[in-house]
mmCIF file of N, CA and C in Angstrom:
data_model
loop_
_atom_site.group_PDB
_atom_site.id
_atom_site.type_symbol
_atom_site.label_atom_id
_atom_site.label_comp_id
_atom_site.label_asym_id
_atom_site.label_seq_id
_atom_site.Cartn_x
_atom_site.Cartn_y
_atom_site.Cartn_z
ATOM 1 N N MET A 1 84.058 56.593 101.536
ATOM 2 C CA MET A 1 83.055 56.444 100.688
ATOM 3 C C MET A 1 82.387 57.640 99.857
ATOM 4 N N VAL A 2 81.770 57.963 98.977
ATOM 5 C CA VAL A 2 81.882 59.810 98.301
ATOM 6 C C VAL A 2 80.535 59.697 97.758
ATOM 7 N N PRO A 3 79.039 60.274 97.682
ATOM 8 C CA PRO A 3 78.290 60.363 97.833
ATOM 9 C C PRO A 3 77.781 60.682 96.470
ATOM 10 N N LEU A 4 77.746 60.245 95.207
ATOM 11 C CA LEU A 4 77.962 61.298 93.469
ATOM 12 C C LEU A 4 75.578 61.369 93.693
ATOM 13 N N ASP A 5 75.530 62.481 93.462
ATOM 14 C CA ASP A 5 74.304 62.769 92.974
ATOM 15 C C ASP A 5 74.429 62.408 91.174
ATOM 16 N N SER A 6 72.743 61.232 91.085
ATOM 17 C CA SER A 6 72.535 61.199 89.359
ATOM 18 C C SER A 6 70.946 61.274 89.022
ATOM 19 N N LYS A 7 71.089 61.131 88.185
ATOM 20 C CA LYS A 7 69.622 61.589 87.738
ATOM 21 C C LYS A 7 69.117 59.170 87.358
ATOM 22 N N VAL A 8 69.911 58.723 88.064
ATOM 23 C CA VAL A 8 69.449 57.202 87.914
ATOM 24 C C VAL A 8 68.219 56.893 89.582
ATOM 25 N N GLU A 9 68.586 57.674 90.284
ATOM 26 C CA GLU A 9 68.311 57.155 92.340
ATOM 27 C C GLU A 9 66.763 57.932 91.898
ATOM 28 N N GLU A 10 66.294 56.551 92.416
ATOM 29 C CA GLU A 10 64.398 56.415 92.788
ATOM 30 C C GLU A 10 64.915 55.545 91.474
ATOM 31 N N ARG A 11 65.139 54.948 90.166
ATOM 32 C CA ARG A 11 64.646 55.116 88.432
ATOM 33 C C ARG A 11 64.057 53.493 89.466
ATOM 34 N N ILE A 12 63.342 52.726 88.553
ATOM 35 C CA ILE A 12 63.267 51.264 88.819
ATOM 36 C C ILE A 12 63.032 50.488 87.545
ATOM 37 N N TYR A 13 63.733 49.348 87.290
ATOM 38 C CA TYR A 13 63.732 48.513 86.376
ATOM 39 C C TYR A 13 64.166 47.337 86.897
ATOM 40 N N PRO A 14 63.241 46.325 85.917
ATOM 41 C CA PRO A 14 63.660 45.247 85.895
ATOM 42 C C PRO A 14 65.763 45.016 86.076
ATOM 43 N N LEU A 15 65.707 44.070 87.174
ATOM 44 C CA LEU A 15 67.083 43.554 86.687
ATOM 45 C C LEU A 15 68.325 42.728 86.332
ATOM 46 N N PHE A 16 67.323 41.970 84.798
ATOM 47 C CA PHE A 16 67.845 41.406 83.901
ATOM 48 C C PHE A 16 68.563 42.944 82.663
ATOM 49 N N VAL A 17 67.542 44.105 82.702
ATOM 50 C CA VAL A 17 67.669 45.145 81.828
ATOM 51 C C VAL A 17 68.503 45.443 82.083
ATOM 52 N N LEU A 18 69.642 46.230 83.319
ATOM 53 C CA LEU A 18 70.068 46.825 83.963
ATOM 54 C C LEU A 18 71.080 45.765 83.920
ATOM 55 N N GLU A 19 71.679 44.613 84.151
ATOM 56 C CA GLU A 19 72.756 43.572 83.279
ATOM 57 C C GLU A 19 73.128 43.666 82.360
ATOM 58 N N GLU A 20 72.165 43.724 80.969
ATOM 59 C CA GLU A 20 72.185 43.536 80.077
ATOM 60 C C GLU A 20 73.165 45.275 79.767
ATOM 61 N N LEU A 21 73.215 45.824 80.387
ATOM 62 C CA LEU A 21 72.882 47.464 79.895
ATOM 63 C C LEU A 21 74.593 47.309 80.854
ATOM 64 N N LEU A 22 74.919 47.025 81.987
ATOM 65 C CA LEU A 22 75.575 47.041 81.894
ATOM 66 C C LEU A 22 76.719 46.144 82.523
ATOM 67 N N LYS A 23 76.776 44.922 82.587
ATOM 68 C CA LYS A 23 77.355 44.662 82.370
ATOM 69 C C LYS A 23 78.789 44.309 80.971
ATOM 70 N N PRO A 24 78.262 45.156 79.458
ATOM 71 C CA PRO A 24 79.367 44.817 79.163
ATOM 72 C C PRO A 24 80.277 46.207 79.009
ATOM 73 N N GLU A 25 79.677 46.982 80.199
ATOM 74 C CA GLU A 25 80.641 48.125 80.204
ATOM 75 C C GLU A 25 81.165 48.160 81.394
ATOM 76 N N GLY A 26 81.699 46.582 81.562
ATOM 77 C CA GLY A 26 82.456 46.525 82.903
ATOM 78 C C GLY A 26 81.946 45.705 84.271
ATOM 79 N N TYR A 27 80.600 46.507 84.785
ATOM 80 C CA TYR A 27 79.926 47.501 85.877
ATOM 81 C C TYR A 27 79.787 44.406 86.241
ATOM 82 N N VAL A 28 79.708 44.631 87.958
ATOM 83 C CA VAL A 28 79.854 43.032 87.228
ATOM 84 C C VAL A 28 78.436 43.673 89.345
ATOM 85 N N ILE A 29 78.120 42.235 89.230
ATOM 86 C CA ILE A 29 76.589 42.436 90.779
ATOM 87 C C ILE A 29 77.869 42.075 91.850
ATOM 88 N N GLY A 30 78.306 43.107 92.854
ATOM 89 C CA GLY A 30 79.178 43.105 93.742
ATOM 90 C C GLY A 30 78.777 41.632 94.264
ATOM 91 N N ALA A 31 79.532 41.153 95.858
ATOM 92 C CA ALA A 31 79.187 39.581 96.161
ATOM 93 C C ALA A 31 78.464 39.646 97.506
ATOM 94 N N ASN A 32 78.885 41.084 97.863
ATOM 95 C CA ASN A 32 78.103 41.025 98.812
ATOM 96 C C ASN A 32 76.182 41.635 98.612
ATOM 97 N N TRP A 33 75.756 40.685 97.882
ATOM 98 C CA TRP A 33 74.205 41.000 97.642
ATOM 99 C C TRP A 33 73.361 40.648 98.667
ATOM 100 N N ASP A 34 72.237 40.763 98.743
ATOM 101 C CA ASP A 34 71.471 39.839 99.968
ATOM 102 C C ASP A 34 69.860 39.748 98.571
ATOM 103 N N TYR A 35 69.004 38.684 99.764
ATOM 104 C CA TYR A 35 67.871 39.405 98.857
ATOM 105 C C TYR A 35 67.123 39.983 98.254
ATOM 106 N N ASP A 36 67.423 41.418 98.727
ATOM 107 C CA ASP A 36 66.741 42.208 98.697
ATOM 108 C C ASP A 36 67.568 43.446 98.394
ATOM 109 N N ASN A 37 68.148 42.962 98.058
ATOM 110 C CA ASN A 37 69.539 44.681 98.051
ATOM 111 C C ASN A 37 70.727 44.229 97.441
ATOM 112 N N GLY A 38 72.050 44.885 96.466
ATOM 113 C CA GLY A 38 72.654 44.422 95.323
ATOM 114 C C GLY A 38 73.365 46.201 95.326
ATOM 115 N N TYR A 39 74.252 45.531 94.923
ATOM 116 C CA TYR A 39 75.619 46.236 94.180
ATOM 117 C C TYR A 39 75.679 46.173 92.930
ATOM 118 N N PHE A 40 75.891 47.105 91.950
ATOM 119 C CA PHE A 40 76.794 47.037 91.259
ATOM 120 C C PHE A 40 77.979 47.378 90.442
ATOM 121 N N ASP A 41 79.058 46.878 90.649
ATOM 122 C CA ASP A 41 80.529 48.167 91.090
ATOM 123 C C ASP A 41 80.664 47.677 89.624
ATOM 124 N N LEU A 42 81.883 48.906 89.875
ATOM 125 C CA LEU A 42 82.454 49.328 88.705
ATOM 126 C C LEU A 42 83.998 49.568 89.060
ATOM 127 N N LYS A 43 85.226 49.011 89.333
ATOM 128 C CA LYS A 43 86.277 48.566 89.556
ATOM 129 C C LYS A 43 86.985 49.838 88.118
ATOM 130 N N VAL A 44 87.518 51.341 89.375
ATOM 131 C CA VAL A 44 87.825 52.414 88.771
ATOM 132 C C VAL A 44 89.790 52.018 88.360
ATOM 133 N N ASP A 45 89.729 52.003 89.311
ATOM 134 C CA ASP A 45 91.690 51.620 89.407
ATOM 135 C C ASP A 45 91.500 50.586 90.566
ATOM 136 N N ASP A 46 92.560 50.497 90.638
ATOM 137 C CA ASP A 46 93.305 50.473 91.715
ATOM 138 C C ASP A 46 94.928 49.746 92.324
ATOM 139 N N LYS A 47 95.606 51.147 92.159
ATOM 140 C CA LYS A 47 96.761 51.520 92.080
ATOM 141 C C LYS A 47 96.738 52.063 94.033
ATOM 142 N N GLY A 48 97.682 51.445 94.769
ATOM 143 C CA GLY A 48 97.300 51.910 96.120
ATOM 144 C C GLY A 48 96.724 51.611 96.754
ATOM 145 N N ALA A 49 94.792 51.348 96.087
ATOM 146 C CA ALA A 49 94.058 51.049 97.211
ATOM 147 C C ALA A 49 92.941 50.218 95.402
ATOM 148 N N TYR A 50 92.039 50.056 95.892
ATOM 149 C CA TYR A 50 90.701 49.414 94.782
ATOM 150 C C TYR A 50 89.985 50.835 94.556
ATOM 151 N N TYR A 51 89.684 51.188 93.846
ATOM 152 C CA TYR A 51 88.242 51.773 93.819
ATOM 153 C C TYR A 51 87.005 52.318 93.514
ATOM 154 N N PHE A 52 85.997 52.027 93.254
ATOM 155 C CA PHE A 52 85.230 51.200 92.608
ATOM 156 C C PHE A 52 83.633 52.398 92.463
ATOM 157 N N LEU A 53 82.858 52.442 91.787
ATOM 158 C CA LEU A 53 81.714 52.739 91.308
ATOM 159 C C LEU A 53 81.117 52.290 91.736
ATOM 160 N N ARG A 54 80.179 52.497 92.599
ATOM 161 C CA ARG A 54 79.131 51.157 92.722
ATOM 162 C C ARG A 54 77.720 51.920 93.060
ATOM 163 N N VAL A 55 77.146 51.160 92.299
ATOM 164 C CA VAL A 55 75.672 52.006 92.142
ATOM 165 C C VAL A 55 74.300 50.605 93.314
ATOM 166 N N PRO A 56 74.097 51.029 94.282
ATOM 167 C CA PRO A 56 73.039 49.731 95.615
ATOM 168 C C PRO A 56 72.052 50.193 93.919
ATOM 169 N N PHE A 57 70.983 49.103 95.309
ATOM 170 C CA PHE A 57 70.090 48.762 94.679
ATOM 171 C C PHE A 57 69.289 47.891 94.682
ATOM 172 N N TYR A 58 67.635 48.017 94.860
ATOM 173 C CA TYR A 58 66.805 46.638 96.013
ATOM 174 C C TYR A 58 65.440 46.756 95.471
ATOM 175 N N ALA A 59 65.146 45.496 96.118
ATOM 176 C CA ALA A 59 64.435 44.899 95.136
ATOM 177 C C ALA A 59 62.815 45.593 95.376
ATOM 178 N N VAL A 60 62.168 45.687 94.523
ATOM 179 C CA VAL A 60 60.947 46.305 94.811
ATOM 180 C C VAL A 60 59.773 45.202 94.597
ATOM 181 N N ALA A 61 59.779 44.074 92.728
ATOM 182 C CA ALA A 61 59.371 43.010 93.296
ATOM 183 C C ALA A 61 59.449 42.297 92.877
ATOM 184 N N GLY A 62 59.850 40.947 93.894
ATOM 185 C CA GLY A 62 60.272 40.041 93.753
ATOM 186 C C GLY A 62 61.691 39.721 94.930
ATOM 187 N N SER A 63 62.492 38.703 94.621
ATOM 188 C CA SER A 63 63.781 39.308 95.297
ATOM 189 C C SER A 63 64.682 38.773 94.279
ATOM 190 N N LEU A 64 66.250 39.030 94.104
ATOM 191 C CA LEU A 64 67.030 38.704 94.117
ATOM 192 C C LEU A 64 67.583 37.656 93.197
ATOM 193 N N ASP A 65 67.138 36.607 94.604
ATOM 194 C CA ASP A 65 67.624 35.012 93.380
ATOM 195 C C ASP A 65 66.144 34.650 92.836
ATOM 196 N N TYR A 66 65.101 35.260 92.572
ATOM 197 C CA TYR A 66 64.486 34.989 91.652
ATOM 198 C C TYR A 66 64.404 36.034 90.196
ATOM 199 N N PRO A 67 63.840 34.461 89.219
ATOM 200 C CA PRO A 67 63.645 35.312 87.849
ATOM 201 C C PRO A 67 62.891 36.580 87.143
ATOM 202 N N GLY A 68 63.469 37.698 87.023
ATOM 203 C CA GLY A 68 62.625 38.827 86.536
ATOM 204 C C GLY A 68 61.737 39.726 87.947
ATOM 205 N N VAL A 69 62.735 39.897 88.817
ATOM 206 C CA VAL A 69 63.248 40.989 89.412
ATOM 207 C C VAL A 69 63.005 42.224 89.209
ATOM 208 N N THR A 70 62.576 43.231 89.755
ATOM 209 C CA THR A 70 62.324 44.431 89.551
ATOM 210 C C THR A 70 62.885 45.333 90.978
ATOM 211 N N VAL A 71 64.471 46.122 90.437
ATOM 212 C CA VAL A 71 64.925 46.883 91.800
ATOM 213 C C VAL A 71 64.977 48.785 90.898
ATOM 214 N N ARG A 72 64.963 49.281 92.792
ATOM 215 C CA ARG A 72 64.950 50.636 92.461
ATOM 216 C C ARG A 72 66.414 50.975 92.797
ATOM 217 N N LEU A 73 67.284 51.488 91.570
ATOM 218 C CA LEU A 73 68.498 52.268 92.380
ATOM 219 C C LEU A 73 68.671 53.140 92.930
ATOM 220 N N GLU A 74 70.096 53.775 93.357
ATOM 221 C CA GLU A 74 70.236 54.902 94.304
ATOM 222 C C GLU A 74 70.882 55.563 94.156
ATOM 223 N N LYS A 75 71.269 55.835 95.250
ATOM 224 C CA LYS A 75 72.466 56.924 95.307
ATOM 225 C C LYS A 75 73.986 56.141 95.040
ATOM 226 N N PRO A 76 74.826 56.334 93.728
ATOM 227 C CA PRO A 76 75.717 55.357 93.330
ATOM 228 C C PRO A 76 77.024 56.479 93.573
ATOM 229 N N PHE A 77 77.814 55.786 94.244
ATOM 230 C CA PHE A 77 78.611 56.208 95.251
ATOM 231 C C PHE A 77 80.069 56.259 95.714
ATOM 232 N N LEU A 78 80.785 56.537 95.307
ATOM 233 C CA LEU A 78 83.118 56.303 94.872
ATOM 234 C C LEU A 78 83.486 55.488 96.428
ATOM 235 N N LEU A 79 84.017 54.596 96.252
ATOM 236 C CA LEU A 79 84.169 53.784 97.487
ATOM 237 C C LEU A 79 85.798 53.197 97.132
ATOM 238 N N ALA A 80 87.268 53.579 98.230
ATOM 239 C CA ALA A 80 88.118 52.912 98.138
ATOM 240 C C ALA A 80 88.357 51.456 99.368
ATOM 241 N N HIS A 81 88.999 51.245 98.997
ATOM 242 C CA HIS A 81 90.171 50.060 99.958
ATOM 243 C C HIS A 81 90.754 49.840 99.736
ATOM 244 N N GLU A 82 91.431 49.928 100.530
ATOM 245 C CA GLU A 82 92.996 50.044 101.004
ATOM 246 C C GLU A 82 93.547 48.536 101.361
ATOM 247 N N TYR A 83 94.298 47.853 100.404
ATOM 248 C CA TYR A 83 94.696 46.750 100.763
ATOM 249 C C TYR A 83 96.504 45.898 101.308
ATOM 250 N N GLU A 84 96.463 45.241 101.941
ATOM 251 C CA GLU A 84 98.016 45.574 102.724
ATOM 252 C C GLU A 84 98.606 44.065 101.622
ATOM 253 N N SER A 85 99.625 44.990 100.946
ATOM 254 C CA SER A 85 101.108 43.958 99.409
ATOM 255 C C SER A 85 101.660 43.096 100.879
ATOM 256 N N GLY A 86 101.775 42.278 99.864
ATOM 257 C CA GLY A 86 102.291 40.785 100.847
ATOM 258 C C GLY A 86 101.537 39.766 100.751
ATOM 259 N N ASN A 87 101.903 38.895 102.610
ATOM 260 C CA ASN A 87 101.130 38.005 102.629
ATOM 261 C C ASN A 87 100.031 39.162 104.001
ATOM 262 N N ASP A 88 98.372 37.873 104.084
ATOM 263 C CA ASP A 88 98.349 38.345 105.183
ATOM 264 C C ASP A 88 98.843 38.490 106.366
ATOM 265 N N GLN A 89 98.198 39.222 106.896
ATOM 266 C CA GLN A 89 99.590 39.695 108.346
ATOM 267 C C GLN A 89 98.492 38.997 109.236
ATOM 268 N N ASP A 90 97.069 39.274 108.682
ATOM 269 C CA ASP A 90 96.028 39.225 110.298
ATOM 270 C C ASP A 90 95.705 37.186 110.292
ATOM 271 N N SER A 91 95.068 36.643 108.879
ATOM 272 C CA SER A 91 95.177 35.294 109.499
ATOM 273 C C SER A 91 94.352 34.893 109.400
ATOM 274 N N ARG A 92 93.295 35.443 110.599
ATOM 275 C CA ARG A 92 92.478 34.594 111.478
ATOM 276 C C ARG A 92 91.678 33.870 111.157
ATOM 277 N N ASN A 93 91.250 33.345 109.025
ATOM 278 C CA ASN A 93 90.257 32.015 109.414
ATOM 279 C C ASN A 93 91.264 30.393 109.257
ATOM 280 N N GLY A 94 92.683 31.015 109.306
ATOM 281 C CA GLY A 94 93.725 29.608 109.053
ATOM 282 C C GLY A 94 93.510 29.083 107.859
ATOM 283 N N PRO A 95 94.912 28.437 107.775
ATOM 284 C CA PRO A 95 95.001 27.743 106.934
ATOM 285 C C PRO A 95 93.966 27.494 105.032
ATOM 286 N N PHE A 96 92.995 26.390 105.679
ATOM 287 C CA PHE A 96 91.988 26.281 104.360
ATOM 288 C C PHE A 96 91.190 27.134 103.793
ATOM 289 N N GLN A 97 91.058 28.369 104.691
ATOM 290 C CA GLN A 97 90.936 29.225 104.224
ATOM 291 C C GLN A 97 91.273 29.725 103.069
ATOM 292 N N GLY A 98 92.607 30.457 103.418
ATOM 293 C CA GLY A 98 93.648 30.809 103.111
ATOM 294 C C GLY A 98 93.823 29.675 101.398
ATOM 295 N N MET A 99 93.834 28.924 100.752
ATOM 296 C CA MET A 99 93.746 27.586 100.115
ATOM 297 C C MET A 99 92.095 28.417 98.731
ATOM 298 N N VAL A 100 91.146 28.983 99.303
ATOM 299 C CA VAL A 100 90.257 28.769 98.892
ATOM 300 C C VAL A 100 90.175 30.305 98.882
ATOM 301 N N ASN A 101 90.224 30.892 99.515
ATOM 302 C CA ASN A 101 90.184 32.655 99.514
ATOM 303 C C ASN A 101 91.569 32.910 98.996
ATOM 304 N N GLN A 102 91.874 33.550 98.296
ATOM 305 C CA GLN A 102 93.270 34.323 97.752
ATOM 306 C C GLN A 102 92.847 36.326 98.433
ATOM 307 N N PHE A 103 91.646 36.503 98.894
ATOM 308 C CA PHE A 103 91.531 38.482 99.138
ATOM 309 C C PHE A 103 91.460 38.486 100.192
ATOM 310 N N GLN A 104 92.843 39.462 100.716
ATOM 311 C CA GLN A 104 93.050 39.819 101.881
ATOM 312 C C GLN A 104 91.699 40.430 102.531
ATOM 313 N N THR A 105 92.322 40.415 104.214
ATOM 314 C CA THR A 105 91.142 41.664 104.582
ATOM 315 C C THR A 105 91.854 42.667 103.595
ATOM 316 N N PRO A 106 91.055 43.790 104.103
ATOM 317 C CA PRO A 106 91.046 45.461 103.610
ATOM 318 C C PRO A 106 92.020 45.869 104.869
ATOM 319 N N THR A 107 93.032 46.638 104.664
ATOM 320 C CA THR A 107 93.808 47.687 105.868
ATOM 321 C C THR A 107 93.853 48.766 106.379
ATOM 322 N N ASN A 108 92.712 49.241 104.781
ATOM 323 C CA ASN A 108 90.460 50.771 105.552
ATOM 324 C C ASN A 108 89.937 50.199 104.148
ATOM 325 N N PRO A 109 89.219 49.080 105.160
ATOM 326 C CA PRO A 109 87.459 49.248 104.013
ATOM 327 C C PRO A 109 86.664 50.473 102.933
ATOM 328 N N ASP A 110 86.889 52.171 104.061
ATOM 329 C CA ASP A 110 86.682 53.175 103.406
ATOM 330 C C ASP A 110 87.886 54.364 103.607
ATOM 331 N N ALA A 111 88.492 53.810 102.867
ATOM 332 C CA ALA A 111 89.967 54.375 102.434
ATOM 333 C C ALA A 111 89.212 56.304 101.870
ATOM 334 N N ASP A 112 89.752 57.564 102.373
ATOM 335 C CA ASP A 112 89.503 58.463 101.674
ATOM 336 C C ASP A 112 89.440 58.310 99.740
ATOM 337 N N VAL A 113 88.782 59.238 99.385
ATOM 338 C CA VAL A 113 88.854 58.927 97.985
ATOM 339 C C VAL A 113 89.467 60.537 97.262
ATOM 340 N N PRO A 114 90.633 60.113 96.697
ATOM 341 C CA PRO A 114 91.405 61.869 95.980
ATOM 342 C C PRO A 114 90.431 62.499 95.200
ATOM 343 N N ALA A 115 90.814 63.749 95.763
ATOM 344 C CA ALA A 115 89.728 64.834 93.956
ATOM 345 C C ALA A 115 90.330 64.687 92.376
ATOM 346 N N GLU A 116 90.558 63.413 91.963
ATOM 347 C CA GLU A 116 90.821 63.179 91.017
ATOM 348 C C GLU A 116 90.168 62.022 90.814
ATOM 349 N N TYR A 117 90.201 61.238 91.653
ATOM 350 C CA TYR A 117 89.005 60.159 91.313
ATOM 351 C C TYR A 117 87.451 60.620 91.450
ATOM 352 N N ILE A 118 86.931 61.455 92.002
ATOM 353 C CA ILE A 118 86.292 62.260 91.957
ATOM 354 C C ILE A 118 85.473 62.818 91.278
ATOM 355 N N GLU A 119 86.646 63.593 90.201
ATOM 356 C CA GLU A 119 86.085 63.707 89.046
ATOM 357 C C GLU A 119 86.004 62.770 87.779
ATOM 358 N N ILE A 120 87.107 61.597 87.827
ATOM 359 C CA ILE A 120 86.390 60.281 87.521
ATOM 360 C C ILE A 120 85.314 60.149 87.786
ATOM 361 N N GLY A 121 84.902 59.483 88.705
ATOM 362 C CA GLY A 121 83.105 58.826 89.221
ATOM 363 C C GLY A 121 82.348 59.611 89.032
ATOM 364 N N LYS A 122 82.180 61.424 89.215
ATOM 365 C CA LYS A 122 81.397 62.484 88.437
ATOM 366 C C LYS A 122 80.838 61.697 86.725
ATOM 367 N N SER A 123 82.534 61.343 86.089
ATOM 368 C CA SER A 123 81.923 61.617 84.528
ATOM 369 C C SER A 123 81.820 60.001 84.336
ATOM 370 N N LEU A 124 81.568 58.823 85.450
ATOM 371 C CA LEU A 124 81.396 57.135 85.228
ATOM 372 C C LEU A 124 79.884 57.640 85.023
ATOM 373 N N VAL A 125 79.113 58.399 86.597
ATOM 374 C CA VAL A 125 77.662 58.857 86.820
ATOM 375 C C VAL A 125 77.153 59.107 85.525
ATOM 376 N N GLN A 126 77.776 60.678 84.648
ATOM 377 C CA GLN A 126 77.355 60.949 83.469
ATOM 378 C C GLN A 126 76.839 59.729 82.303
ATOM 379 N N LYS A 127 78.671 59.198 82.235
ATOM 380 C CA LYS A 127 78.088 57.303 81.289
ATOM 381 C C LYS A 127 76.623 56.701 81.628
ATOM 382 N N LEU A 128 77.114 56.405 82.796
ATOM 383 C CA LEU A 128 75.997 54.969 83.557
ATOM 384 C C LEU A 128 74.160 56.674 82.901
ATOM 385 N N GLU A 129 74.124 56.616 83.464
ATOM 386 C CA GLU A 129 72.835 57.896 83.027
ATOM 387 C C GLU A 129 72.378 57.945 81.433
ATOM 388 N N ALA A 130 73.630 58.326 80.541
ATOM 389 C CA ALA A 130 73.635 57.947 78.836
ATOM 390 C C ALA A 130 73.482 56.225 79.157
ATOM 391 N N LEU A 131 74.177 55.498 79.960
ATOM 392 C CA LEU A 131 73.129 54.004 79.026
ATOM 393 C C LEU A 131 72.187 53.435 79.393
ATOM 394 N N ILE A 132 71.448 54.264 81.319
ATOM 395 C CA ILE A 132 70.443 53.226 81.199
ATOM 396 C C ILE A 132 69.287 54.551 81.236
ATOM 397 N N LEU A 133 69.004 56.020 81.442
ATOM 398 C CA LEU A 133 67.982 57.487 81.071
ATOM 399 C C LEU A 133 67.935 57.066 79.485
ATOM 400 N N PRO A 134 66.667 57.184 79.571
ATOM 401 C CA PRO A 134 65.873 56.958 78.507
ATOM 402 C C PRO A 134 66.490 58.670 77.917
ATOM 403 N N SER A 135 66.234 58.753 75.867
ATOM 404 C CA SER A 135 66.999 59.509 75.762
ATOM 405 C C SER A 135 66.836 61.256 75.988
ATOM 406 N N ASP A 136 65.440 60.736 76.326
ATOM 407 C CA ASP A 136 65.057 61.962 76.830
ATOM 408 C C ASP A 136 64.447 62.587 78.531
ATOM 409 N N GLN A 137 65.647 62.689 77.914
ATOM 410 C CA GLN A 137 65.964 62.434 80.356
ATOM 411 C C GLN A 137 66.844 63.289 80.152
#
């Protein structure tokens, strides 16, 4: 994980506004959300590992399962997950889970992020800031 400084930190927005701005750019709300926090994820690359720009957010008014929730953005960071190619050698969850969930457990859920991706991440954070900050910022 590589934290990236950004002017979006501590900014507060209605979640639906962020979704309208970020989803057309490829951001998705990660599946690991909870009622009071979640992440916008942008897939950067998937060569050898999955690289994501992740923007955490926390509910400040309401909860994430309620329409009209307001959230505060936190420090964006780059994340890398290395996956085993081929069949899942672990297969702890049995054959039924394998029919439903086709994704393997990462072999390294917090892999190192190469310098080239850090530069890409910084550029993506600048684009993020341009998308959601008022033009006078």
